[in-house]
Coordinates of C-alpha atoms and ligand atoms in Angstrom, one line a residue:
M324 CA 91.8 111.8 116.0
I325 CA 94.2 112.2 118.9
V326 CA 92.6 113.0 122.3
L327 CA 94.8 114.3 125.1
S328 CA 94.1 115.3 128.7
I329 CA 96.4 117.6 130.7
C330 CA 96.0 116.5 134.4
N331 CA 97.8 116.8 137.7
H332 CA 95.8 116.6 141.0
K333 CA 98.0 119.3 142.3
G334 CA 97.5 123.0 141.2
G335 CA 100.1 125.4 139.8
T336 CA 102.0 122.7 138.0
G337 CA 101.6 124.2 134.5
K338 CA 98.6 122.4 133.2
T339 CA 96.8 125.4 131.8
T340 CA 100.0 126.9 130.4
S341 CA 100.8 123.5 128.8
A342 CA 97.3 123.1 127.4
I343 CA 97.5 126.5 125.7
H344 CA 100.9 126.1 124.3
L345 CA 100.7 122.4 123.3
G346 CA 97.5 123.4 121.6
A347 CA 99.0 126.4 119.9
A348 CA 102.1 124.6 118.8
L349 CA 100.1 121.7 117.3
G350 CA 98.0 124.3 115.5
L351 CA 101.1 126.0 114.1
S352 CA 102.4 122.7 112.8
G353 CA 99.2 122.3 110.8
H354 CA 96.9 120.2 113.0
R355 CA 93.3 121.2 113.4
V356 CA 93.0 121.5 117.2
L357 CA 90.2 121.9 119.7
V358 CA 91.2 122.9 123.3
V359 CA 88.4 122.3 125.8
D360 CA 88.5 124.0 129.2
L361 CA 87.0 121.6 131.7
D362 CA 88.2 123.5 134.8
P363 CA 85.3 125.1 136.6
Q364 CA 87.7 127.9 137.6
S365 CA 88.1 128.7 133.9
F366 CA 91.7 129.8 134.1
L367 CA 92.6 128.8 130.6
T368 CA 89.6 130.7 129.3
R369 CA 90.5 133.7 131.3
M370 CA 94.2 133.5 130.3
L371 CA 93.0 133.9 126.7
G372 CA 91.1 137.1 127.6
I373 CA 87.6 135.6 127.7
A374 CA 85.2 136.2 130.6
D375 CA 81.5 135.7 131.4
V376 CA 80.9 132.9 129.1
P377 CA 77.1 131.9 128.9
T378 CA 76.5 128.3 129.8
A379 CA 75.2 127.6 126.3
E380 CA 78.5 128.7 124.9
S381 CA 80.7 126.8 127.3
S382 CA 82.2 123.3 127.6
L383 CA 79.0 122.3 129.4
V384 CA 77.4 121.8 126.0
L385 CA 79.4 118.5 125.9
F386 CA 77.1 117.4 128.7
D387 CA 73.9 118.0 126.8
H388 CA 72.4 115.4 124.4
E389 CA 70.7 118.1 122.4
V390 CA 74.0 119.7 121.1
E391 CA 75.6 118.4 117.9
F392 CA 79.4 118.2 117.8
G393 CA 79.4 120.0 114.5
A394 CA 77.6 123.0 116.0
L395 CA 79.8 123.5 119.1
P396 CA 80.1 127.1 120.1
T397 CA 83.9 127.3 119.7
R398 CA 85.9 130.5 119.5
A399 CA 88.9 130.9 117.2
M400 CA 92.3 131.4 119.0
P401 CA 95.7 131.6 117.4
G402 CA 96.3 128.0 116.3
F403 CA 93.3 126.3 117.8
D404 CA 89.6 126.5 118.5
L405 CA 88.6 126.9 122.1
L406 CA 85.5 125.6 123.9
P407 CA 85.6 127.9 127.0
S408 CA 84.6 127.1 130.6
T409 CA 82.2 128.9 132.9
G410 CA 81.6 128.9 136.6
T411 CA 78.3 127.0 135.9
L412 CA 80.4 123.8 135.7
T413 CA 80.6 123.9 139.5
K414 CA 76.8 124.0 139.9
R415 CA 76.3 121.4 137.3
M416 CA 78.8 119.0 138.9
R417 CA 76.2 118.3 141.7
S418 CA 73.8 116.7 139.2
L419 CA 76.6 114.8 137.4
N420 CA 76.7 112.0 140.0
K421 CA 75.6 108.9 138.2
P422 CA 78.3 106.4 137.3
T423 CA 77.6 106.9 133.6
D424 CA 78.2 110.7 133.9
V425 CA 81.9 110.0 133.2
L426 CA 81.0 109.1 129.6
W427 CA 79.6 112.4 128.4
T428 CA 82.6 113.8 126.6
K429 CA 83.6 110.5 125.1
E430 CA 80.2 110.1 123.5
A431 CA 80.1 113.8 122.4
I432 CA 83.5 113.7 120.6
E433 CA 82.6 110.4 118.8
Q434 CA 80.9 112.6 116.1
N435 CA 84.1 114.7 115.6
E436 CA 85.0 115.1 111.9
T437 CA 86.5 118.6 112.3
Y438 CA 89.6 118.2 114.5
D439 CA 92.8 116.1 114.3
V440 CA 93.5 116.8 118.0
I441 CA 91.2 117.4 121.0
L442 CA 92.9 118.6 124.2
F443 CA 91.3 118.8 127.6
D444 CA 92.6 121.1 130.4
T445 CA 91.4 120.0 133.8
A446 CA 91.2 121.2 137.4
A447 CA 93.6 120.0 140.1
A448 CA 91.2 117.4 141.5
V449 CA 89.6 114.1 140.7
T450 CA 86.2 115.4 139.6
V451 CA 83.6 114.2 137.1
Y452 CA 85.1 116.6 134.6
S453 CA 88.7 115.3 134.9
L454 CA 87.4 111.8 134.8
N455 CA 85.4 112.6 131.6
A456 CA 88.6 113.9 130.1
M457 CA 90.5 110.8 130.9
V458 CA 87.7 108.5 129.8
A459 CA 87.6 110.3 126.4
S460 CA 91.4 110.3 125.9
Q461 CA 94.1 108.1 124.5
H462 CA 96.9 110.0 126.3
V463 CA 97.4 112.0 129.5
V464 CA 100.2 114.6 129.9
I465 CA 101.0 115.1 133.6
P466 CA 102.8 118.5 133.9
V467 CA 104.9 118.4 137.1
T468 CA 107.0 121.1 138.7
P469 CA 110.2 119.7 140.4
E470 CA 108.9 120.2 143.9
Y471 CA 107.6 117.9 146.6
Q472 CA 103.8 118.4 146.4
P473 CA 103.6 118.5 142.6
V474 CA 105.6 115.3 142.4
I475 CA 103.2 113.6 144.9
G476 CA 100.3 115.0 142.9
A477 CA 101.8 113.6 139.7
E478 CA 102.1 110.2 141.3
Q479 CA 98.5 110.3 142.5
T480 CA 97.5 111.3 139.0
A481 CA 99.4 108.3 137.5
Q482 CA 97.4 106.1 139.9
T483 CA 94.2 107.6 138.6
V484 CA 95.3 107.0 135.0
A485 CA 96.0 103.4 135.9
M486 CA 92.5 103.0 137.4
V487 CA 90.9 104.6 134.4
R488 CA 92.8 102.3 132.1
E489 CA 91.8 99.3 134.1
R490 CA 88.1 100.1 134.7
L491 CA 86.8 102.8 132.3
N492 CA 89.0 103.3 129.2
P493 CA 91.3 100.5 128.1
E494 CA 92.4 102.7 125.2
L495 CA 94.2 105.1 127.6
H496 CA 98.0 104.9 127.3
P497 CA 100.4 105.2 130.2
P498 CA 100.9 108.9 131.1
H499 CA 103.6 111.2 129.8
F500 CA 105.2 113.3 132.6
L501 CA 106.3 116.8 131.5
F502 CA 108.5 118.7 133.9
T503 CA 107.7 122.4 133.9
Q504 CA 109.1 125.6 135.5
V505 CA 112.5 123.8 135.7
D506 CA 115.5 125.8 136.9
A507 CA 118.6 123.7 136.0
R508 CA 120.6 125.7 138.6
K509 CA 118.6 124.2 141.5
S510 CA 119.9 120.9 142.7
A511 CA 116.5 120.0 144.2
H512 CA 115.1 120.3 140.7
R513 CA 117.6 117.7 139.5
K514 CA 116.8 115.4 142.4
Y515 CA 113.1 115.4 141.6
R516 CA 113.7 114.6 138.0
Q517 CA 116.1 111.8 138.9
Y518 CA 113.5 110.4 141.4
M519 CA 110.7 110.4 138.7
R520 CA 113.1 109.0 136.1
K521 CA 113.9 106.1 138.4
R522 CA 110.3 105.3 139.1
Y523 CA 108.7 106.1 135.8
Q524 CA 111.6 105.6 133.3
E525 CA 110.7 106.5 129.8
R526 CA 107.2 107.8 130.9
V527 CA 109.1 111.0 131.8
M528 CA 109.6 113.2 128.8
D529 CA 113.1 114.2 127.7
T530 CA 112.0 117.8 127.0
V531 CA 111.6 120.0 130.0
I532 CA 109.8 123.4 130.2
R533 CA 112.2 125.9 131.8
T534 CA 111.0 128.8 133.9
S535 CA 110.3 131.5 131.4
A536 CA 109.2 135.1 132.1
S537 CA 107.3 135.1 128.8
L538 CA 105.2 132.2 130.0
A539 CA 104.6 133.7 133.5
R540 CA 103.2 137.0 132.0
T541 CA 99.4 137.3 131.6
Y542 CA 98.1 137.2 128.1
D543 CA 96.4 139.8 126.1
A544 CA 93.2 138.7 124.4
G545 CA 93.9 135.4 122.6
E546 CA 97.7 135.7 122.6
T547 CA 100.2 132.9 123.3
V548 CA 103.9 133.0 123.6
F549 CA 104.3 132.0 120.0
E550 CA 102.8 135.4 118.9
R551 CA 104.3 137.5 121.6
D552 CA 107.7 136.2 122.0
P553 CA 108.4 133.4 119.5
Y554 CA 112.2 133.2 120.2
S555 CA 111.8 133.0 124.0
R556 CA 112.8 129.8 125.7
G557 CA 109.1 129.3 126.6
A558 CA 108.2 129.1 122.9
R559 CA 111.1 126.9 122.1
D560 CA 110.5 124.5 125.0
Y561 CA 106.8 124.1 124.2
A562 CA 107.6 123.6 120.5
N563 CA 110.1 120.8 121.4
A564 CA 107.7 119.3 123.9
T565 CA 105.1 119.2 121.2
D566 CA 107.4 117.4 118.8
E567 CA 108.4 114.9 121.4
L568 CA 104.8 114.3 122.4
M569 CA 103.7 113.7 118.8
Q570 CA 106.6 111.3 118.3
R571 CA 105.6 109.4 121.5
I572 CA 102.0 109.2 120.4
Q573 CA 103.0 107.9 117.0
D574 CA 105.3 105.3 118.6
A575 CA 102.5 104.3 120.9
A576 CA 100.0 103.8 118.1
G577 CA 99.0 100.2 117.7
G578 CA 99.5 99.2 121.3
N579 CA 98.4 100.7 124.6
G580 CA 101.4 99.8 126.6
A581 CA 99.5 97.0 128.2
A582 CA 102.5 95.9 130.3
W583 CA 102.6 99.3 132.1
A584 CA 101.5 99.4 135.7
A585 CA 101.7 102.6 137.8
P586 CA 104.4 101.9 140.4
A587 CA 103.1 101.3 143.9
P588 CA 102.8 104.5 145.9
A589 CA 106.2 105.5 147.2
G590 CA 107.2 104.2 150.6
A591 CA 110.9 103.8 151.2
E592 CA 111.5 105.5 147.9
A593 CA 109.5 108.6 148.8
P594 CA 110.6 111.7 146.9
P595 CA 113.2 114.0 148.4
T596 CA 111.6 116.5 150.8
P597 CA 112.5 120.1 150.9
Q598 CA 113.7 119.8 154.5
P599 CA 116.4 117.5 155.9
L600 CA 115.0 114.1 156.4
S601 CA 113.9 113.6 160.0
S602 CA 112.9 110.3 161.6
A603 CA 109.2 111.4 161.2
A604 CA 109.7 111.9 157.5
N605 CA 111.3 108.5 157.1
G606 CA 108.1 106.9 158.3
R607 CA 105.9 109.1 156.2
Q608 CA 102.8 107.6 154.8
A609 CA 102.9 106.9 151.1
P610 CA 100.5 109.0 149.0
A611 CA 97.0 107.5 149.1
A612 CA 95.6 106.3 145.8
P613 CA 92.8 108.6 144.8
S614 CA 89.3 107.3 145.1
H615 CA 86.1 108.3 143.4
A616 CA 82.7 106.7 143.7
M617 CA 82.4 106.5 139.9
F618 CA 85.3 104.1 139.6
D619 CA 83.5 101.5 141.6
N620 CA 80.4 101.5 139.5
A621 CA 80.8 103.0 136.1
S622 CA 82.0 100.0 134.1
S623 CA 79.6 97.6 135.7
E624 CA 76.6 99.9 135.3
R625 CA 77.6 100.6 131.7
S626 CA 77.8 96.9 130.9
S627 CA 74.6 96.0 132.6
S628 CA 72.7 98.8 130.8
T629 CA 73.9 97.7 127.3
Ligands
LIG1452 N1 107.5 127.6 132.5 C1 107.0 128.5 133.3 N2 107.8 129.5 133.7 C2 107.3 130.5 134.5 N3 106.0 130.6 135.0 C3 105.2 129.6 134.6 C4 105.6 128.5 133.7 N4 104.6 127.7 133.5 C5 103.5 128.2 134.3 N5 103.9 129.3 134.9 C6 103.1 130.2 135.8 O1 102.8 129.4 136.9 C7 101.4 129.6 137.3 C8 100.7 128.3 137.3 O2 100.6 127.8 136.0 P1 99.3 127.1 135.4 O3 99.6 126.7 134.0 O4 98.1 128.0 135.6 O5 99.1 125.8 136.3 P2 97.9 124.9 136.6 O6 97.0 125.0 135.5 O7 98.5 123.5 136.8 O8 97.3 125.3 137.9 C9 100.8 130.6 136.4 O9 100.9 131.9 136.9 C10 101.7 130.5 135.1 O10 101.8 131.7 134.4
LIG1453 MG1 94.9 125.3 135.4

């Protein structure tokens, strides 16, 4: 079983689009795939034409001891099964505040015998849900658009991956950065790719997802670009990204890249800004490493309770 999370602490970087199309491409290539929407805003669920999901039919069932993995209320989509999200995730978040509450999805999917790949879409924040996804995963894909804030968000997400590897899930591999909404004609886009390559080297995927009108359009019920516009560059780019990702996952099998450490937050090396560099920008603070109360306690509470 391969478990993947799609994360970037910044919004609008193509997480949901990537979750749908990586999931669909994996399904088309013969894998049995479950896509789980763990974003309380439910954009993935909505993009697939589903609304008003009752709590008992949503991804919140993964946070309920009573529900068997074999009886999950999934819905069939083209290429994958979907466990949709609901706004109730926001309400429930308030009661998921114990350190061990980051372990729900990991424990729930241990019973999986149905799927080859489980893929989590997450919100643009460090929440108990995105931590659940990372704790359950072996791999994290960080979609990043070649712009200042998404790059900072991607770097912060890499720091979170490093913390989860260290404290909560040693099976988590170093992240895979996937550039999305790339326009090769823009020199700024090239600069951000160069910056990320320099800092993260082979962690940056070779394949990029270019801007594609077919990807930007809203979807009719349950449709992906592979049904609607299979020869578009959106379809081709996601098919190539899926192949590259599976190759990377295969290559990583057997080791977890133990030598990898997330580079220190950028200081002098800070990414190019959209404006000309001013003296104020030169002294800009490096992005702060994300913090979450659960990091401090989860592993210790876990070990003391077992
Ligand atoms: N490659 C692309 N080309 C053009 N538009 C895109 C592309 N990828 C995503 N989009 C659009 O950008 C917006 C944000 O994408 P989304 O996947 O929802 O990001 P996130 O989940 O990170 O917030 C959406 O309107 C989506 O349709
Ligand atoms: Mg999203």
